[in-house]
Short mmCIF file of C-alpha atoms and ligand atoms in Angstrom, two decimals:
data_model
loop_
_atom_site.label_atom_id
_atom_site.label_comp_id
_atom_site.label_asym_id
_atom_site.label_seq_id
_atom_site.Cartn_x
_atom_site.Cartn_y
_atom_site.Cartn_z
CA MET I 1 17.41 -28.58 23.56
CA SER I 2 16.93 -28.58 19.89
CA GLU I 3 17.52 -25.09 17.96
CA LYS I 4 14.81 -24.13 15.52
CA LYS I 5 15.53 -20.64 14.39
CA SER I 6 13.78 -20.45 10.38
CA ILE I 7 16.22 -18.19 8.89
CA PRO I 8 19.73 -18.82 9.24
CA GLN I 9 21.85 -15.59 10.67
CA HIS I 10 24.43 -16.45 8.54
CA VAL I 11 24.23 -18.57 4.76
CA ALA I 12 27.49 -19.75 2.71
CA ILE I 13 27.78 -20.93 -0.25
CA ILE I 14 30.53 -22.65 -3.01
CA MET I 15 28.98 -21.13 -6.39
CA ASP I 16 30.31 -24.32 -7.77
CA GLY I 17 29.50 -25.60 -11.42
CA ASN I 18 29.79 -22.50 -13.99
CA GLY I 19 32.40 -24.03 -16.34
CA ARG I 20 30.28 -26.64 -16.73
CA TRP I 21 27.24 -24.24 -17.66
CA ALA I 22 29.14 -23.06 -20.14
CA LYS I 23 30.09 -26.22 -21.33
CA GLN I 24 26.46 -27.29 -21.93
CA LEU I 25 25.82 -24.44 -24.27
CA GLY I 26 28.52 -24.39 -26.17
CA LYS I 27 30.47 -21.41 -24.73
CA GLU I 28 33.86 -21.00 -22.81
CA ARG I 29 34.66 -21.10 -19.19
CA TYR I 30 34.87 -17.93 -18.72
CA GLU I 31 31.23 -17.04 -19.06
CA GLY I 32 30.02 -19.49 -17.04
CA HIS I 33 31.78 -17.13 -14.39
CA ILE I 34 30.10 -14.24 -15.72
CA ALA I 35 26.78 -15.68 -16.17
CA GLY I 36 27.08 -16.72 -12.04
CA VAL I 37 27.59 -12.96 -11.10
CA GLU I 38 24.14 -12.57 -12.32
CA SER I 39 22.98 -15.00 -9.74
CA VAL I 40 25.47 -13.32 -7.28
CA ARG I 41 23.37 -10.14 -7.45
CA ALA I 42 20.04 -11.72 -7.38
CA VAL I 43 20.98 -14.47 -3.91
CA VAL I 44 22.74 -11.28 -2.38
CA ARG I 45 18.67 -9.71 -3.07
CA ALA I 46 17.15 -12.44 -2.01
CA ALA I 47 19.46 -12.44 1.38
CA ALA I 48 18.67 -9.74 1.94
CA LYS I 49 15.18 -9.61 1.31
CA SER I 50 14.78 -12.99 4.09
CA GLY I 51 16.44 -11.67 6.84
CA VAL I 52 19.95 -13.12 6.46
CA ARG I 53 22.59 -11.40 7.88
CA TRP I 54 25.43 -12.83 6.70
CA LEU I 55 26.11 -13.95 2.75
CA THR I 56 29.43 -15.32 2.51
CA LEU I 57 29.90 -16.53 -0.92
CA TYR I 58 33.38 -18.25 -2.30
CA ALA I 59 34.28 -16.91 -4.95
CA PHE I 60 38.63 -17.78 -5.78
CA SER I 61 40.10 -20.21 -3.42
CA THR I 62 44.02 -20.45 -2.70
CA GLU I 63 43.88 -23.27 -5.20
CA ASN I 64 42.03 -22.06 -8.09
CA TRP I 65 45.64 -19.80 -8.55
CA GLY I 66 45.78 -23.47 -10.58
CA ARG I 67 43.38 -23.06 -13.56
CA PRO I 68 44.44 -21.81 -16.98
CA VAL I 69 45.90 -18.05 -16.72
CA GLU I 70 43.31 -16.96 -19.01
CA GLU I 71 40.79 -18.48 -16.75
CA VAL I 72 42.67 -16.22 -13.37
CA ASN I 73 42.82 -13.23 -15.36
CA ALA I 74 39.44 -13.65 -16.48
CA ILE I 75 37.83 -13.69 -13.07
CA MET I 76 40.20 -11.16 -11.50
CA GLU I 77 38.43 -9.15 -13.64
CA LEU I 78 34.73 -9.20 -13.11
CA PHE I 79 35.14 -9.38 -9.50
CA CYS I 80 36.98 -5.78 -9.83
CA GLN I 81 33.94 -4.63 -12.85
CA THR I 82 31.50 -5.70 -10.66
CA VAL I 83 32.71 -4.27 -7.39
CA VAL I 84 32.75 -0.79 -8.96
CA GLY I 85 29.78 -2.08 -10.82
CA GLU I 86 27.61 -2.72 -7.91
CA ALA I 87 28.86 -0.61 -4.81
CA PRO I 88 25.73 1.98 -5.88
CA GLU I 89 23.08 -0.86 -5.41
CA LEU I 90 25.01 -2.35 -2.45
CA LYS I 91 24.63 0.78 -1.05
CA LYS I 92 21.34 1.54 -1.52
CA GLN I 93 20.44 -2.43 -0.11
CA GLY I 94 22.34 -1.66 2.98
CA VAL I 95 24.70 -3.91 1.81
CA SER I 96 28.52 -3.45 3.55
CA VAL I 97 31.37 -5.89 1.68
CA ARG I 98 34.21 -7.80 3.86
CA VAL I 99 36.55 -9.27 1.61
CA MET I 100 37.86 -12.67 3.26
CA GLY I 101 41.53 -13.80 1.94
CA GLU I 102 45.41 -13.60 1.77
CA ARG I 103 46.15 -10.36 -0.22
CA LYS I 104 49.81 -10.53 -1.02
CA ARG I 105 49.46 -12.36 -4.44
CA PHE I 106 46.55 -9.74 -5.86
CA SER I 107 47.57 -7.40 -7.56
CA GLU I 108 47.39 -3.79 -7.40
CA SER I 109 44.47 -2.94 -9.20
CA VAL I 110 42.48 -6.13 -7.70
CA LEU I 111 43.80 -4.56 -3.90
CA ARG I 112 42.34 -1.19 -5.12
CA MET I 113 39.08 -2.36 -5.55
CA ILE I 114 38.63 -4.54 -2.52
CA GLU I 115 39.77 -1.38 -0.60
CA TYR I 116 37.41 0.72 -2.42
CA ILE I 117 34.84 -2.30 -2.27
CA GLU I 118 35.39 -2.54 1.70
CA SER I 119 35.34 2.01 2.29
CA ALA I 120 32.61 1.99 -0.28
CA THR I 121 29.57 -0.47 1.18
CA ALA I 122 31.04 0.24 5.34
CA GLY I 123 28.27 0.60 7.60
CA GLY I 124 25.66 -1.07 5.34
CA GLU I 125 23.97 -2.86 8.25
CA ARG I 126 20.80 -5.57 6.64
CA LEU I 127 23.34 -7.46 5.41
CA THR I 128 27.59 -8.25 5.92
CA LEU I 129 28.27 -10.21 2.09
CA VAL I 130 31.26 -11.69 3.05
CA LEU I 131 34.01 -12.08 -0.24
CA ALA I 132 35.74 -15.76 -0.35
CA PHE I 133 38.97 -14.48 -2.82
CA ASN I 134 41.99 -15.71 -2.54
CA TYR I 135 40.52 -17.77 0.75
CA SER I 136 41.09 -21.90 1.66
CA SER I 137 40.68 -23.21 5.40
CA ARG I 138 43.87 -24.65 5.29
CA ARG I 139 46.27 -22.04 5.35
CA GLU I 140 43.70 -20.36 7.41
CA LEU I 141 44.20 -22.28 10.02
CA LEU I 142 47.57 -22.55 9.82
CA LEU I 143 48.53 -18.61 9.79
CA ALA I 144 46.07 -18.78 13.07
CA THR I 145 48.08 -21.39 14.79
CA ARG I 146 51.44 -19.39 13.63
CA HIS I 147 49.76 -15.96 15.04
CA ILE I 148 48.92 -17.79 18.32
CA ALA I 149 52.29 -19.50 18.59
CA CYS I 150 53.72 -16.34 18.32
CA ARG I 151 51.19 -14.70 21.07
CA VAL I 152 52.11 -17.27 23.96
CA ALA I 153 56.14 -16.93 22.63
CA ALA I 154 56.69 -13.69 23.65
CA GLY I 155 54.54 -14.35 26.71
CA GLU I 156 50.62 -12.76 25.51
CA LEU I 157 48.95 -15.70 26.46
CA SER I 158 50.11 -19.01 28.02
CA ALA I 159 49.40 -22.92 26.06
CA GLU I 160 46.31 -23.14 29.16
CA ASP I 161 44.58 -19.88 27.58
CA ILE I 162 44.37 -21.46 24.55
CA ASP I 163 40.35 -22.00 23.81
CA GLU I 164 38.04 -21.29 21.00
CA SER I 165 37.63 -18.00 21.34
CA VAL I 166 41.36 -17.54 21.42
CA ILE I 167 41.32 -20.30 17.81
CA GLY I 168 38.47 -18.49 16.25
CA ASP I 169 39.64 -14.79 16.75
CA SER I 170 42.49 -15.65 15.14
CA LEU I 171 40.96 -16.80 12.41
CA MET I 172 39.98 -14.63 8.73
CA THR I 173 36.28 -14.75 9.84
CA ARG I 174 36.75 -13.36 13.41
CA GLY I 175 33.61 -11.70 13.89
CA ILE I 176 31.40 -13.81 11.85
CA PRO I 177 28.69 -16.33 13.62
CA ASP I 178 29.55 -19.28 12.03
CA PRO I 179 27.47 -20.44 9.57
CA ASP I 180 24.15 -21.96 10.14
CA LEU I 181 23.85 -23.26 6.60
CA ILE I 182 26.07 -24.38 3.58
CA ILE I 183 25.06 -24.48 0.10
CA ARG I 184 27.24 -26.02 -3.01
CA THR I 185 25.42 -26.32 -6.12
CA SER I 186 26.21 -28.28 -8.95
CA GLY I 187 25.45 -31.48 -6.77
CA GLU I 188 28.84 -31.98 -5.37
CA CYS I 189 29.20 -33.00 -2.23
CA ARG I 190 32.26 -31.23 -0.29
CA LEU I 191 33.82 -28.86 1.45
CA SER I 192 37.01 -28.03 -1.02
CA ASN I 193 38.33 -26.54 2.76
CA PHE I 194 35.68 -24.11 3.01
CA LEU I 195 34.97 -22.29 6.40
CA LEU I 196 37.14 -26.55 8.20
CA TRP I 197 36.22 -24.85 11.63
CA GLN I 198 33.29 -22.39 11.27
CA ALA I 199 31.56 -25.75 9.57
CA SER I 200 31.82 -27.30 13.01
CA TYR I 201 27.32 -27.74 13.06
CA ALA I 202 25.97 -25.49 9.86
CA GLU I 203 23.24 -27.42 7.78
CA PHE I 204 24.12 -28.50 4.70
CA TYR I 205 22.42 -28.08 1.15
CA PHE I 206 23.77 -29.69 -2.43
CA PRO I 207 20.72 -28.87 -4.66
CA GLU I 208 21.78 -30.15 -8.17
CA VAL I 209 21.55 -26.76 -10.08
CA LEU I 210 24.57 -24.89 -11.31
CA TRP I 211 25.55 -21.88 -9.68
CA PRO I 212 24.03 -19.70 -12.87
CA ASP I 213 21.05 -21.63 -12.32
CA PHE I 214 21.32 -20.71 -9.08
CA ARG I 215 18.55 -17.58 -8.97
CA GLU I 216 16.07 -15.68 -5.93
CA GLU I 217 14.25 -18.84 -6.02
CA ALA I 218 16.23 -21.30 -5.62
CA PHE I 219 18.02 -19.42 -2.58
CA GLU I 220 14.54 -18.93 -1.08
CA GLU I 221 14.09 -23.05 -1.40
CA ALA I 222 17.34 -23.73 0.16
CA LEU I 223 15.46 -21.07 3.14
CA ARG I 224 12.75 -23.82 2.85
CA VAL I 225 15.01 -26.64 3.32
CA TYR I 226 16.52 -25.37 5.99
CA ALA I 227 13.54 -24.21 8.44
CA GLY I 228 12.49 -28.42 8.22
CA ARG I 229 16.01 -29.51 10.02
CA ASP I 230 16.59 -30.23 13.21
CA ARG I 231 19.27 -28.65 14.77
CA ARG I 232 20.54 -30.48 18.44
CA PHE I 233 24.15 -29.02 17.94
CA GLY I 234 25.62 -32.98 19.80
CA LEU I 235 22.01 -32.54 22.29
CA VAL I 236 19.36 -34.40 22.44
CA ALA I 237 15.49 -32.74 21.00
CA ASP I 238 13.45 -30.59 23.38
CA SER I 239 10.91 -32.08 24.70
CA SER I 240 8.79 -29.44 24.87
CA ASN I 241 8.99 -28.73 21.41
CA GLU I 242 7.70 -32.36 20.65
C1 FPP M 1 32.92 -22.26 -9.54
O1 FPP M 1 32.73 -22.62 -11.09
C2 FPP M 1 33.25 -20.89 -10.08
C3 FPP M 1 34.64 -20.27 -9.40
C4 FPP M 1 35.66 -20.61 -8.97
C5 FPP M 1 34.65 -19.02 -9.55
C6 FPP M 1 33.02 -17.64 -9.27
C7 FPP M 1 33.68 -16.27 -9.73
C8 FPP M 1 32.26 -16.01 -10.22
C9 FPP M 1 31.25 -16.20 -9.90
C10 FPP M 1 32.39 -13.99 -10.42
C11 FPP M 1 33.23 -13.18 -9.55
C12 FPP M 1 32.43 -13.45 -8.30
C13 FPP M 1 32.01 -12.83 -7.54
C14 FPP M 1 31.68 -12.65 -5.80
C15 FPP M 1 32.01 -10.95 -7.91
P1 FPP M 1 34.23 -23.96 -11.51
O2 FPP M 1 34.40 -23.10 -12.60
O3 FPP M 1 34.66 -24.69 -10.83
O4 FPP M 1 32.83 -24.52 -12.46
P2 FPP M 1 32.80 -26.18 -12.54
O5 FPP M 1 33.08 -27.30 -11.74
O6 FPP M 1 31.20 -26.43 -13.61
O7 FPP M 1 34.27 -26.26 -13.43
#
């Protein structure tokens, strides 16, 4: 039984290459992130237009706190500015925003912006934009494991009851379908702690283009590549499709 649905329901993107883009043009790294926001806008528009229902963007990993403090601050600032500035347009396009990641390390102002964008766009039904912000998949799995262990210890659940849906419901992606297509820009071919559980049957696409140059046309090309893939989910090709 091979699965051929031409439009992926969920696209997840590792937005990589902002720093290299800036360096190539003799600019500062933060200028690459500023240019990257324009790609975020373009890709959200393109995803909504093409019928994608879930779009996850890896905007800041737990490991990214280790970057120079100026760069971390610039990304936090850019995130807040973008969230405030884009809210009306996102609402108009029917996009709801969900921010995924651990919140305890954020400043008060970043926390306020996260709460603002989630409530301002709640109810948007065309596309859910999931922003992975202070996210890491191993940390997500660790927290899920602790949560399940506590439930077992409290007698709410027995060890035999733990199945894939119990694990899935304990992850930060609870309620979000697994990604069908994972894109990483800039030619790097690795997951970098992104959606390790959820990526089990995702299709991967690694274009060479740097994130600030990944715009509507590049997104549409990714969808074309995806449409040509044959997804078998560990089964054999369906003879009726041949
Ligand atoms: C990766 O490029 C990019 C990031 C770690 C930050 C992405 C952030 C934004 C685009 C801005 C805020 C986002 C939203 C959703 C409003 P890199 O710096 O690792 O590039 P390099 O590998 O070339 O150094």
